[in-house]
PDB file of C-alpha atoms in Angstrom:
ATOM      1  CA  MET A  30      14.399 -21.192  11.239  1.00 76.00           C
ATOM      2  CA  ALA A  31      12.707 -18.248   9.302  1.00 85.00           C
ATOM      3  CA  THR A  32       8.959 -18.765   8.358  1.00 93.00           C
ATOM      4  CA  ARG A  33       8.640 -19.710   4.552  1.00 96.00           C
ATOM      5  CA  VAL A  34       6.097 -17.474   2.800  1.00 97.00           C
ATOM      6  CA  GLY A  35       4.698 -18.599  -0.716  1.00 97.00           C
ATOM      7  CA  ILE A  36       3.362 -15.826  -2.733  1.00 97.00           C
ATOM      8  CA  VAL A  37       1.197 -17.037  -5.702  1.00 97.00           C
ATOM      9  CA  ASN A  38       2.117 -15.631  -8.909  1.00 96.00           C
ATOM     10  CA  TYR A  39      -0.689 -16.256 -11.372  1.00 95.00           C
ATOM     11  CA  GLY A  40       0.261 -13.167 -13.460  1.00 90.00           C
ATOM     12  CA  MET A  41      -1.972 -10.366 -11.649  1.00 88.00           C
ATOM     13  CA  GLY A  42      -0.174  -9.398  -8.457  1.00 77.00           C
ATOM     14  CA  ASN A  43       1.996  -6.647  -7.186  1.00 79.00           C
ATOM     15  CA  LEU A  44       4.791  -9.023  -6.286  1.00 90.00           C
ATOM     16  CA  GLY A  45       7.675  -6.894  -5.920  1.00 92.00           C
ATOM     17  CA  SER A  46       6.135  -4.761  -2.953  1.00 94.00           C
ATOM     18  CA  VAL A  47       4.678  -7.875  -1.299  1.00 96.00           C
ATOM     19  CA  ARG A  48       7.773  -9.720  -1.527  1.00 96.00           C
ATOM     20  CA  ARG A  49       9.997  -6.904  -0.198  1.00 96.00           C
ATOM     21  CA  ALA A  50       7.494  -6.329   2.928  1.00 97.00           C
ATOM     22  CA  PHE A  51       7.781 -10.047   3.860  1.00 97.00           C
ATOM     23  CA  GLU A  52      11.637 -10.311   3.290  1.00 97.00           C
ATOM     24  CA  ASP A  53      11.901  -7.014   5.254  1.00 96.00           C
ATOM     25  CA  LEU A  54      10.221  -9.011   8.173  1.00 96.00           C
ATOM     26  CA  GLY A  55      12.762 -11.704   7.980  1.00 96.00           C
ATOM     27  CA  ALA A  56      10.733 -14.320   6.175  1.00 96.00           C
ATOM     28  CA  ASP A  57      12.074 -16.686   3.617  1.00 96.00           C
ATOM     29  CA  VAL A  58       9.912 -15.561   0.455  1.00 97.00           C
ATOM     30  CA  VAL A  59       9.076 -18.089  -2.319  1.00 96.00           C
ATOM     31  CA  VAL A  60       7.208 -16.558  -5.416  1.00 96.00           C
ATOM     32  CA  ALA A  61       5.490 -19.682  -6.725  1.00 96.00           C
ATOM     33  CA  ASP A  62       5.226 -19.846 -10.507  1.00 95.00           C
ATOM     34  CA  ARG A  63       3.403 -23.070 -10.287  1.00 96.00           C
ATOM     35  CA  PRO A  64       1.257 -24.675  -7.419  1.00 97.00           C
ATOM     36  CA  SER A  65       3.957 -27.327  -6.619  1.00 96.00           C
ATOM     37  CA  ALA A  66       6.062 -24.500  -5.426  1.00 96.00           C
ATOM     38  CA  LEU A  67       3.937 -23.764  -2.433  1.00 97.00           C
ATOM     39  CA  ASP A  68       4.189 -27.280  -0.969  1.00 95.00           C
ATOM     40  CA  ALA A  69       7.063 -26.188   1.352  1.00 93.00           C
ATOM     41  CA  ALA A  70       5.574 -22.972   2.225  1.00 96.00           C
ATOM     42  CA  ASP A  71       4.234 -22.153   5.894  1.00 96.00           C
ATOM     43  CA  ARG A  72       2.218 -19.493   4.781  1.00 97.00           C
ATOM     44  CA  LEU A  73       0.307 -18.595   1.630  1.00 98.00           C
ATOM     45  CA  VAL A  74      -0.319 -15.160   0.001  1.00 98.00           C
ATOM     46  CA  LEU A  75      -2.788 -14.386  -3.005  1.00 97.00           C
ATOM     47  CA  PRO A  76      -2.031 -10.818  -3.951  1.00 96.00           C
ATOM     48  CA  GLY A  77      -3.870  -9.242  -6.766  1.00 91.00           C
ATOM     49  CA  VAL A  78      -4.692  -6.274  -8.866  1.00 89.00           C
ATOM     50  CA  GLY A  79      -7.305  -6.187 -11.591  1.00 90.00           C
ATOM     51  CA  ALA A  80     -10.572  -7.728 -12.440  1.00 93.00           C
ATOM     52  CA  PHE A  81     -12.264 -10.525 -10.591  1.00 96.00           C
ATOM     53  CA  SER A  82     -13.142 -12.513 -13.646  1.00 96.00           C
ATOM     54  CA  GLN A  83      -9.688 -12.159 -15.347  1.00 95.00           C
ATOM     55  CA  GLY A  84      -8.044 -13.327 -12.012  1.00 96.00           C
ATOM     56  CA  MET A  85     -10.319 -16.403 -11.296  1.00 97.00           C
ATOM     57  CA  GLN A  86      -9.508 -17.475 -14.904  1.00 96.00           C
ATOM     58  CA  ARG A  87      -5.770 -17.351 -14.325  1.00 96.00           C
ATOM     59  CA  LEU A  88      -6.347 -19.289 -11.069  1.00 97.00           C
ATOM     60  CA  ARG A  89      -8.200 -22.059 -12.938  1.00 97.00           C
ATOM     61  CA  ASP A  90      -5.900 -22.085 -15.979  1.00 96.00           C
ATOM     62  CA  GLY A  91      -2.837 -22.324 -13.847  1.00 96.00           C
ATOM     63  CA  GLY A  92      -4.212 -25.288 -11.469  1.00 97.00           C
ATOM     64  CA  TRP A  93      -4.238 -22.884  -8.336  1.00 97.00           C
ATOM     65  CA  CYS A  94      -7.704 -23.519  -7.146  1.00 97.00           C
ATOM     66  CA  ASP A  95      -7.594 -27.145  -6.268  1.00 97.00           C
ATOM     67  CA  ALA A  96      -3.853 -26.538  -4.919  1.00 97.00           C
ATOM     68  CA  LEU A  97      -5.093 -23.657  -2.514  1.00 97.00           C
ATOM     69  CA  HIS A  98      -7.994 -25.570  -1.284  1.00 97.00           C
ATOM     70  CA  SER A  99      -5.745 -28.626  -0.659  1.00 97.00           C
ATOM     71  CA  LEU A 100      -3.118 -26.585   1.238  1.00 97.00           C
ATOM     72  CA  VAL A 101      -5.821 -24.694   3.285  1.00 97.00           C
ATOM     73  CA  HIS A 102      -8.220 -27.362   4.226  1.00 95.00           C
ATOM     74  CA  GLU A 103      -5.823 -30.547   4.333  1.00 95.00           C
ATOM     75  CA  ARG A 104      -2.581 -29.234   5.313  1.00 94.00           C
ATOM     76  CA  GLN A 105      -4.055 -26.231   7.425  1.00 95.00           C
ATOM     77  CA  ARG A 106      -1.662 -23.421   5.964  1.00 96.00           C
ATOM     78  CA  PRO A 107      -2.762 -19.964   6.717  1.00 97.00           C
ATOM     79  CA  LEU A 108      -3.721 -17.927   3.630  1.00 98.00           C
ATOM     80  CA  LEU A 109      -3.708 -14.103   3.451  1.00 98.00           C
ATOM     81  CA  GLY A 110      -5.667 -12.663   0.311  1.00 98.00           C
ATOM     82  CA  ILE A 111      -4.671  -9.002  -0.487  1.00 98.00           C
ATOM     83  CA  CYS A 112      -6.831  -6.717  -2.579  1.00 97.00           C
ATOM     84  CA  LEU A 113      -8.040  -8.618  -5.558  1.00 97.00           C
ATOM     85  CA  GLY A 114      -6.631 -11.722  -3.700  1.00 97.00           C
ATOM     86  CA  MET A 115      -9.131 -11.095  -0.887  1.00 98.00           C
ATOM     87  CA  GLN A 116     -12.068 -10.561  -3.229  1.00 98.00           C
ATOM     88  CA  MET A 117     -11.252 -13.984  -4.898  1.00 98.00           C
ATOM     89  CA  LEU A 118     -11.576 -15.666  -1.491  1.00 98.00           C
ATOM     90  CA  ALA A 119     -15.383 -15.105  -1.829  1.00 98.00           C
ATOM     91  CA  SER A 120     -18.103 -17.260  -3.411  1.00 98.00           C
ATOM     92  CA  ALA A 121     -18.666 -15.300  -6.248  1.00 98.00           C
ATOM     93  CA  GLY A 122     -18.168 -11.866  -7.837  1.00 97.00           C
ATOM     94  CA  ASP A 123     -19.983  -9.297 -10.369  1.00 95.00           C
ATOM     95  CA  GLU A 124     -16.784  -8.013 -11.993  1.00 92.00           C
ATOM     96  CA  GLY A 125     -16.747  -9.327 -15.537  1.00 86.00           C
ATOM     97  CA  GLY A 126     -19.793 -10.957 -15.189  1.00 86.00           C
ATOM     98  CA  ASP A 127     -21.306 -13.530 -12.532  1.00 91.00           C
ATOM     99  CA  GLU A 128     -18.202 -15.491 -11.703  1.00 94.00           C
ATOM    100  CA  ALA A 129     -17.503 -18.078  -9.198  1.00 97.00           C
ATOM    101  CA  GLY A 130     -14.760 -17.310  -6.595  1.00 98.00           C
ATOM    102  CA  LEU A 131     -12.718 -19.790  -4.517  1.00 98.00           C
ATOM    103  CA  GLY A 132     -15.443 -20.112  -2.080  1.00 98.00           C
ATOM    104  CA  LEU A 133     -13.247 -19.802   1.144  1.00 98.00           C
ATOM    105  CA  ILE A 134     -15.263 -16.829   2.441  1.00 98.00           C
ATOM    106  CA  ALA A 135     -18.834 -16.932   1.866  1.00 98.00           C
ATOM    107  CA  GLY A 136     -20.311 -13.837   0.186  1.00 98.00           C
ATOM    108  CA  ARG A 137     -20.187 -11.769  -3.376  1.00 98.00           C
ATOM    109  CA  VAL A 138     -18.112  -9.201  -4.562  1.00 98.00           C
ATOM    110  CA  ARG A 139     -19.952  -6.358  -5.833  1.00 97.00           C
ATOM    111  CA  ARG A 140     -19.315  -2.576  -7.121  1.00 96.00           C
ATOM    112  CA  ILE A 141     -19.214  -0.427  -4.188  1.00 96.00           C
ATOM    113  CA  ASP A 142     -22.248   1.858  -5.573  1.00 94.00           C
ATOM    114  CA  ALA A 143     -24.077  -1.325  -5.619  1.00 93.00           C
ATOM    115  CA  LEU A 144     -23.621  -1.353  -1.906  1.00 91.00           C
ATOM    116  CA  GLY A 145     -24.882   2.330  -1.764  1.00 93.00           C
ATOM    117  CA  CYS A 146     -21.875   4.276  -2.153  1.00 93.00           C
ATOM    118  CA  THR A 147     -22.344   7.733  -3.924  1.00 94.00           C
ATOM    119  CA  LEU A 148     -18.586   8.850  -3.620  1.00 95.00           C
ATOM    120  CA  ARG A 149     -16.167   8.800  -6.539  1.00 95.00           C
ATOM    121  CA  ILE A 150     -15.302   5.265  -7.591  1.00 95.00           C
ATOM    122  CA  PRO A 151     -12.622   3.854  -7.654  1.00 96.00           C
ATOM    123  CA  HIS A 152     -11.807   4.194  -3.924  1.00 96.00           C
ATOM    124  CA  VAL A 153      -8.255   5.545  -3.800  1.00 96.00           C
ATOM    125  CA  GLY A 154      -6.321   6.385  -0.666  1.00 96.00           C
ATOM    126  CA  TRP A 155      -5.859   6.368   3.034  1.00 98.00           C
ATOM    127  CA  ASN A 156      -8.936   5.401   5.341  1.00 97.00           C
ATOM    128  CA  ASP A 157      -9.199   4.641   8.886  1.00 97.00           C
ATOM    129  CA  VAL A 158     -10.005   0.888   9.699  1.00 98.00           C
ATOM    130  CA  ARG A 159     -12.030  -0.296  12.662  1.00 97.00           C
ATOM    131  CA  PHE A 160     -11.515  -3.719  13.719  1.00 97.00           C
ATOM    132  CA  ASP A 161     -12.776  -6.281  16.370  1.00 91.00           C
ATOM    133  CA  ALA A 162     -11.371  -6.266  19.568  1.00 90.00           C
ATOM    134  CA  GLY A 163      -8.698  -9.198  19.987  1.00 91.00           C
ATOM    135  CA  GLU A 164      -8.612  -9.994  16.179  1.00 94.00           C
ATOM    136  CA  PRO A 165      -5.102 -11.639  16.065  1.00 94.00           C
ATOM    137  CA  LEU A 166      -4.409 -10.087  12.550  1.00 96.00           C
ATOM    138  CA  PHE A 167      -4.613  -6.363  14.189  1.00 97.00           C
ATOM    139  CA  ALA A 168      -2.654  -7.119  17.247  1.00 96.00           C
ATOM    140  CA  GLY A 169      -0.597  -4.217  18.173  1.00 96.00           C
ATOM    141  CA  VAL A 170      -2.465  -1.907  15.785  1.00 97.00           C
ATOM    142  CA  PRO A 171      -4.219   1.024  16.921  1.00 96.00           C
ATOM    143  CA  ASP A 172      -8.028   0.835  16.129  1.00 96.00           C
ATOM    144  CA  GLY A 173      -8.684   3.625  13.556  1.00 96.00           C
ATOM    145  CA  ALA A 174      -5.333   3.276  12.010  1.00 97.00           C
ATOM    146  CA  ASP A 175      -5.186   4.270   8.423  1.00 97.00           C
ATOM    147  CA  PHE A 176      -4.489   1.755   5.604  1.00 98.00           C
ATOM    148  CA  TYR A 177      -4.121   2.231   1.910  1.00 98.00           C
ATOM    149  CA  PHE A 178      -6.948   1.325  -0.416  1.00 97.00           C
ATOM    150  CA  VAL A 179      -7.337   1.030  -4.097  1.00 96.00           C
ATOM    151  CA  HIS A 180     -10.455  -0.759  -5.536  1.00 96.00           C
ATOM    152  CA  SER A 181     -13.985  -0.383  -7.125  1.00 96.00           C
ATOM    153  CA  TYR A 182     -15.512  -3.434  -5.585  1.00 97.00           C
ATOM    154  CA  ALA A 183     -15.986  -4.886  -2.358  1.00 97.00           C
ATOM    155  CA  LEU A 184     -17.079  -8.063  -0.440  1.00 97.00           C
ATOM    156  CA  ASP A 185     -20.678  -8.370   0.507  1.00 97.00           C
ATOM    157  CA  ALA A 186     -20.120 -11.101   3.131  1.00 97.00           C
ATOM    158  CA  GLU A 187     -22.868 -13.673   3.779  1.00 96.00           C
ATOM    159  CA  ASN A 188     -21.751 -14.354   7.472  1.00 96.00           C
ATOM    160  CA  GLU A 189     -21.173 -11.320   9.760  1.00 95.00           C
ATOM    161  CA  HIS A 190     -18.832 -13.176  11.741  1.00 96.00           C
ATOM    162  CA  ASP A 191     -16.289 -13.624   8.670  1.00 97.00           C
ATOM    163  CA  VAL A 192     -15.858  -9.629   8.947  1.00 98.00           C
ATOM    164  CA  VAL A 193     -13.237  -8.446  11.362  1.00 98.00           C
ATOM    165  CA  ALA A 194     -12.728  -5.142   9.950  1.00 98.00           C
ATOM    166  CA  ARG A 195     -14.411  -2.255   8.273  1.00 98.00           C
ATOM    167  CA  THR A 196     -13.845   1.128   6.835  1.00 98.00           C
ATOM    168  CA  ASN A 197     -16.336   4.035   5.753  1.00 97.00           C
ATOM    169  CA  TYR A 198     -16.204   5.070   2.109  1.00 97.00           C
ATOM    170  CA  GLY A 199     -19.815   6.571   2.024  1.00 94.00           C
ATOM    171  CA  VAL A 200     -21.068   3.362   3.188  1.00 96.00           C
ATOM    172  CA  PRO A 201     -19.566   0.804   5.449  1.00 96.00           C
ATOM    173  CA  VAL A 202     -17.003  -1.360   3.709  1.00 97.00           C
ATOM    174  CA  VAL A 203     -15.368  -4.632   4.413  1.00 98.00           C
ATOM    175  CA  ALA A 204     -11.844  -3.967   5.035  1.00 98.00           C
ATOM    176  CA  ALA A 205     -10.752  -7.339   6.448  1.00 98.00           C
ATOM    177  CA  VAL A 206     -12.184 -10.879   6.762  1.00 98.00           C
ATOM    178  CA  ARG A 207     -11.186 -14.091   8.730  1.00 97.00           C
ATOM    179  CA  HIS A 208     -12.772 -17.559   8.437  1.00 96.00           C
ATOM    180  CA  GLY A 209     -10.467 -19.854  10.466  1.00 95.00           C
ATOM    181  CA  HIS A 210      -7.086 -19.421   9.194  1.00 95.00           C
ATOM    182  CA  VAL A 211      -8.039 -17.803   5.807  1.00 98.00           C
ATOM    183  CA  PHE A 212      -7.544 -14.084   5.992  1.00 98.00           C
ATOM    184  CA  GLY A 213      -8.002 -11.280   3.577  1.00 98.00           C
ATOM    185  CA  THR A 214      -7.428  -7.500   3.447  1.00 98.00           C
ATOM    186  CA  GLN A 215      -9.128  -5.129   0.941  1.00 98.00           C
ATOM    187  CA  PHE A 216      -6.415  -2.757   1.777  1.00 98.00           C
ATOM    188  CA  HIS A 217      -2.710  -3.079   0.728  1.00 97.00           C
ATOM    189  CA  PRO A 218      -0.799  -3.704   3.888  1.00 97.00           C
ATOM    190  CA  GLU A 219       2.342  -3.706   2.039  1.00 96.00           C
ATOM    191  CA  LYS A 220       1.611  -0.327   1.109  1.00 96.00           C
ATOM    192  CA  SER A 221       0.439   1.029   4.406  1.00 97.00           C
ATOM    193  CA  SER A 222       3.766   1.987   6.314  1.00 95.00           C
ATOM    194  CA  ARG A 223       4.103   0.749   9.787  1.00 96.00           C
ATOM    195  CA  CYS A 224       0.687  -0.587  10.571  1.00 97.00           C
ATOM    196  CA  GLY A 225       0.701  -2.682   7.383  1.00 97.00           C
ATOM    197  CA  ARG A 226       4.055  -4.061   8.327  1.00 97.00           C
ATOM    198  CA  ARG A 227       2.611  -4.854  11.868  1.00 98.00           C
ATOM    199  CA  LEU A 228      -0.179  -6.594  10.221  1.00 98.00           C
ATOM    200  CA  LEU A 229       2.003  -8.858   7.984  1.00 98.00           C
ATOM    201  CA  ARG A 230       4.246  -9.657  11.030  1.00 97.00           C
ATOM    202  CA  ASN A 231       1.002 -10.736  12.938  1.00 97.00           C
ATOM    203  CA  PHE A 232       0.047 -12.982   9.758  1.00 98.00           C
ATOM    204  CA  ILE A 233       3.646 -14.558   9.793  1.00 96.00           C
ATOM    205  CA  ASP A 234       3.228 -15.207  13.762  1.00 94.00           C
ATOM    206  CA  ILE A 235      -0.330 -16.558  13.793  1.00 86.00           C
ATOM    207  CA  ALA A 236      -0.536 -20.354  14.373  1.00 69.00           C
ATOM    208  CA  PRO A 237      -2.857 -22.444  12.048  1.00 61.00           C
ATOM    209  CA  CYS A 238      -6.156 -23.469  13.671  1.00 51.00           C
TER     210      CYS A 238
END
């Protein structure tokens, strides 16, 4: 039986490309317009494009926050946040004011220049990603492989052990995180060619903790 992947549709995600990527990998994809539509999903995906504060407001208004916490903590569903979706896993973010996040990954999302970057913002394009040896999300991916980034903010993680991959854009930038069965990528795996598809395949195959 195909793995059922539930994609959270809160009105700010690049749903088409994410859906197609998982369908190409043989997953049974459900684009969830309400939290209850995630109940039958084996894997959860939180995509996102836009501002942190607006994204969190949409999640709260739609009842997604409580549902995601319940599915992750009580039902042990693996969750992957992509780009803004990864940022909203954090404790808080600075974009649009001091805004609380989902609190699934300890840390704050800050503008890249606040982290010391002097290069052009937003950061747009392909960058090589270095990851921890043995990290299951990157199984079969060459260390230093290129992934596609589009962002002006990045996670300043509170716990170093939650950071599993980094890239360099003038300063080291968190590229991927994992806390238990909660995963996040700052880059877009669905737009990152063969290596991105391999990462999504790994997410499908990873067993809950």
